[in-house]
Amino acid sequence: MKKGKFRSFKLKRVQPEQLTDKLLLANLYLTQGLTLLVGMIWIWLQGRNPFALLELPANLHFVWWGLGLAGAMLLADLFISRIVPESSMDDGGINEMIFKNRPIWHIIIITLIVGICEEILFRGAIQHAFGPYWTSIIFAAIHFRYLRHWIPTGWVFVSSYALGYIYIESGTLWAPILCHFMIDLISGLIISLRREK
């Protein structure tokens, strides 16, 4: 690459409607890959084995923690969406763009990758360093598409804190991974199936 061309390279903010499907997916997978890499390195720098965090426990009680919280959060989200104007929950259309034209198998893959990668970084690494409160503030801040509205920002904070709680109580990262996956999966399927009507 010539020196002059490198200088002309600039990062610029792109509006959601400017993203093509390929660019959106590339961005999604790239950010999740970076999230996973940062999480694994951070855990390793903490003197812990990142792969040990992903060992399935002999006792499957974490399934009840994950599914129970997912069910409670989905019901709470349904209640909030009924009493709060839709404009107050707007994420800029990103979730709609990610899921609306996606086949079910791809929605499952996306939500599984997001659940694993984000929970490794946030619950596995950041929560170990700073605790669930500060982790939840950081988690809410990185979901910047919600920051324009206080209700979804608060909901992301509460959700993150609840994920941190079940991680502590269950003693395994699989509880928040399962919960995160189920919430995103059901939300993604609702978006996908809604467009088919």
Short mmCIF file of C-alpha atoms in Angstrom, two decimals:
data_model
loop_
_atom_site.label_atom_id
_atom_site.label_comp_id
_atom_site.label_asym_id
_atom_site.label_seq_id
_atom_site.Cartn_x
_atom_site.Cartn_y
_atom_site.Cartn_z
CA MET A 1 0.00 0.00 0.00
CA LYS A 2 1.38 3.37 -0.97
CA LYS A 3 2.02 5.87 1.78
CA GLY A 4 -0.37 8.41 0.26
CA LYS A 5 -3.25 5.93 0.12
CA PHE A 6 -2.81 5.00 3.78
CA ARG A 7 -3.11 8.64 4.80
CA SER A 8 -6.38 8.99 2.93
CA PHE A 9 -7.89 6.05 4.87
CA LYS A 10 -10.37 7.39 7.41
CA LEU A 11 -12.85 5.79 9.76
CA LYS A 12 -16.29 7.26 9.51
CA ARG A 13 -19.56 6.59 11.27
CA VAL A 14 -21.99 4.59 9.19
CA GLN A 15 -25.74 4.76 9.70
CA PRO A 16 -27.52 1.38 9.99
CA GLU A 17 -29.40 1.86 6.72
CA GLN A 18 -26.05 2.27 4.90
CA LEU A 19 -24.90 -1.23 5.88
CA THR A 20 -25.21 -4.06 3.40
CA ASP A 21 -26.06 -7.50 4.75
CA LYS A 22 -22.51 -8.74 4.08
CA LEU A 23 -20.97 -5.74 5.84
CA LEU A 24 -23.33 -6.15 8.81
CA LEU A 25 -22.45 -9.84 9.19
CA ALA A 26 -18.72 -9.18 8.73
CA ASN A 27 -18.90 -6.50 11.44
CA LEU A 28 -20.87 -8.82 13.75
CA TYR A 29 -18.47 -11.76 13.38
CA LEU A 30 -15.37 -9.54 13.58
CA THR A 31 -16.50 -7.83 16.79
CA GLN A 32 -17.45 -11.17 18.35
CA GLY A 33 -14.08 -12.64 17.36
CA LEU A 34 -12.31 -9.68 18.98
CA THR A 35 -14.53 -10.00 22.05
CA LEU A 36 -13.57 -13.67 22.39
CA LEU A 37 -9.87 -12.99 21.85
CA VAL A 38 -9.77 -10.14 24.39
CA GLY A 39 -11.73 -12.23 26.91
CA MET A 40 -9.47 -15.29 26.55
CA ILE A 41 -6.27 -13.21 26.82
CA TRP A 42 -7.60 -11.25 29.83
CA ILE A 43 -8.55 -14.46 31.65
CA TRP A 44 -5.10 -15.91 30.89
CA LEU A 45 -3.44 -12.70 32.18
CA GLN A 46 -5.45 -13.11 35.39
CA GLY A 47 -3.57 -16.40 35.89
CA ARG A 48 -6.64 -18.50 35.11
CA ASN A 49 -7.27 -21.12 32.45
CA PRO A 50 -9.88 -19.78 30.00
CA PHE A 51 -10.70 -23.28 28.79
CA ALA A 52 -11.38 -24.47 32.34
CA LEU A 53 -14.18 -21.88 32.52
CA LEU A 54 -15.89 -23.67 29.65
CA GLU A 55 -15.85 -27.14 31.16
CA LEU A 56 -19.36 -28.45 31.61
CA PRO A 57 -20.07 -29.09 35.30
CA ALA A 58 -21.16 -32.56 36.39
CA ASN A 59 -24.25 -31.08 38.01
CA LEU A 60 -26.63 -29.63 35.42
CA HIS A 61 -28.40 -27.27 37.84
CA PHE A 62 -26.96 -24.37 35.81
CA VAL A 63 -29.62 -25.17 33.18
CA TRP A 64 -32.34 -24.09 35.63
CA TRP A 65 -30.47 -20.90 36.43
CA GLY A 66 -30.03 -20.07 32.74
CA LEU A 67 -33.51 -21.01 31.55
CA GLY A 68 -35.20 -19.57 34.64
CA LEU A 69 -33.57 -16.17 34.26
CA ALA A 70 -34.14 -16.19 30.49
CA GLY A 71 -37.86 -16.85 31.04
CA ALA A 72 -38.14 -14.14 33.70
CA MET A 73 -36.29 -11.60 31.55
CA LEU A 74 -38.34 -12.37 28.44
CA LEU A 75 -41.56 -11.91 30.43
CA ALA A 76 -40.26 -8.64 31.90
CA ASP A 77 -39.23 -7.48 28.42
CA LEU A 78 -42.70 -8.31 27.09
CA PHE A 79 -44.28 -6.34 29.93
CA ILE A 80 -41.98 -3.35 29.34
CA SER A 81 -42.70 -3.37 25.60
CA ARG A 82 -46.44 -3.24 26.36
CA ILE A 83 -46.27 -0.16 28.60
CA VAL A 84 -43.43 1.81 26.98
CA PRO A 85 -43.71 3.51 23.57
CA GLU A 86 -41.84 1.64 20.82
CA SER A 87 -39.80 4.77 20.06
CA SER A 88 -38.31 4.58 23.58
CA MET A 89 -36.93 1.09 22.89
CA ASP A 90 -35.43 1.89 19.47
CA ASP A 91 -31.98 0.42 18.79
CA GLY A 92 -31.62 2.08 15.40
CA GLY A 93 -32.97 -0.98 13.59
CA ILE A 94 -29.83 -3.09 14.09
CA ASN A 95 -31.60 -6.12 15.58
CA GLU A 96 -34.17 -5.99 12.80
CA MET A 97 -31.40 -5.91 10.19
CA ILE A 98 -29.50 -8.78 11.79
CA PHE A 99 -32.44 -11.17 12.16
CA LYS A 100 -35.29 -10.26 9.80
CA ASN A 101 -34.09 -12.09 6.67
CA ARG A 102 -32.04 -14.76 8.38
CA PRO A 103 -32.84 -18.48 8.25
CA ILE A 104 -33.43 -20.15 11.62
CA TRP A 105 -30.15 -22.13 11.51
CA HIS A 106 -28.21 -18.88 11.05
CA ILE A 107 -30.06 -17.17 13.90
CA ILE A 108 -29.07 -20.09 16.14
CA ILE A 109 -25.41 -19.78 15.10
CA ILE A 110 -25.33 -15.99 15.57
CA THR A 111 -26.97 -16.08 19.00
CA LEU A 112 -24.78 -18.96 20.18
CA ILE A 113 -21.60 -17.14 19.10
CA VAL A 114 -22.73 -13.88 20.72
CA GLY A 115 -23.72 -15.63 23.96
CA ILE A 116 -20.40 -17.48 24.28
CA CYS A 117 -18.10 -14.62 23.21
CA GLU A 118 -19.75 -11.89 25.27
CA GLU A 119 -20.09 -14.01 28.40
CA ILE A 120 -16.45 -15.10 28.26
CA LEU A 121 -15.38 -11.45 28.18
CA PHE A 122 -17.94 -9.91 30.52
CA ARG A 123 -18.69 -12.57 33.11
CA GLY A 124 -15.49 -14.60 32.69
CA ALA A 125 -12.92 -11.80 32.57
CA ILE A 126 -14.34 -8.38 33.47
CA GLN A 127 -16.59 -9.52 36.31
CA HIS A 128 -13.67 -11.43 37.85
CA ALA A 129 -11.68 -8.17 37.84
CA PHE A 130 -14.34 -5.58 38.76
CA GLY A 131 -17.43 -7.37 40.07
CA PRO A 132 -20.96 -7.47 38.64
CA TYR A 133 -21.84 -3.79 39.18
CA TRP A 134 -18.99 -2.25 37.15
CA THR A 135 -19.22 -5.07 34.61
CA SER A 136 -22.87 -4.16 34.06
CA ILE A 137 -22.02 -0.49 33.54
CA ILE A 138 -19.42 -1.45 30.93
CA PHE A 139 -21.84 -3.94 29.33
CA ALA A 140 -24.53 -1.25 29.04
CA ALA A 141 -22.02 1.25 27.64
CA ILE A 142 -20.83 -1.06 24.86
CA HIS A 143 -24.42 -1.56 23.74
CA PHE A 144 -24.18 2.05 22.57
CA ARG A 145 -27.07 1.73 20.13
CA TYR A 146 -29.37 1.82 23.18
CA LEU A 147 -27.72 4.79 24.89
CA ARG A 148 -30.08 7.31 23.25
CA HIS A 149 -32.90 6.01 25.44
CA TRP A 150 -32.63 5.45 29.19
CA ILE A 151 -35.14 2.58 29.39
CA PRO A 152 -33.25 0.11 27.17
CA THR A 153 -29.94 1.23 28.67
CA GLY A 154 -31.29 0.52 32.16
CA TRP A 155 -32.71 -2.79 30.97
CA VAL A 156 -29.31 -3.85 29.53
CA PHE A 157 -27.69 -2.93 32.88
CA VAL A 158 -30.26 -4.95 34.88
CA SER A 159 -29.93 -7.88 32.48
CA SER A 160 -26.15 -7.83 32.79
CA TYR A 161 -26.31 -7.69 36.58
CA ALA A 162 -28.71 -10.65 36.59
CA LEU A 163 -26.34 -12.60 34.33
CA GLY A 164 -23.52 -11.83 36.76
CA TYR A 165 -25.67 -13.00 39.66
CA ILE A 166 -26.48 -16.39 38.12
CA TYR A 167 -22.80 -16.83 37.24
CA ILE A 168 -21.91 -16.41 40.92
CA GLU A 169 -24.79 -18.56 42.18
CA SER A 170 -24.39 -21.40 39.68
CA GLY A 171 -20.59 -21.39 39.78
CA THR A 172 -20.35 -21.91 36.03
CA LEU A 173 -20.13 -19.65 33.00
CA TRP A 174 -22.60 -21.92 31.22
CA ALA A 175 -25.55 -20.47 33.18
CA PRO A 176 -25.16 -16.92 31.78
CA ILE A 177 -24.16 -18.29 28.36
CA LEU A 178 -27.36 -20.34 28.20
CA CYS A 179 -29.48 -17.42 29.41
CA HIS A 180 -27.86 -14.93 26.99
CA PHE A 181 -28.27 -17.40 24.11
CA MET A 182 -31.94 -18.12 24.87
CA ILE A 183 -32.89 -14.43 25.18
CA ASP A 184 -31.16 -13.51 21.91
CA LEU A 185 -32.48 -16.62 20.15
CA ILE A 186 -36.11 -16.04 21.10
CA SER A 187 -35.85 -12.32 20.31
CA GLY A 188 -34.22 -13.12 16.95
CA LEU A 189 -36.86 -15.72 16.09
CA ILE A 190 -39.66 -13.28 16.95
CA ILE A 191 -38.14 -10.68 14.61
CA SER A 192 -37.64 -13.28 11.87
CA LEU A 193 -41.10 -14.82 12.13
CA ARG A 194 -42.82 -11.44 12.40
CA ARG A 195 -41.59 -10.47 8.92
CA GLU A 196 -43.07 -13.65 7.43
CA LYS A 197 -46.62 -12.58 8.29
#
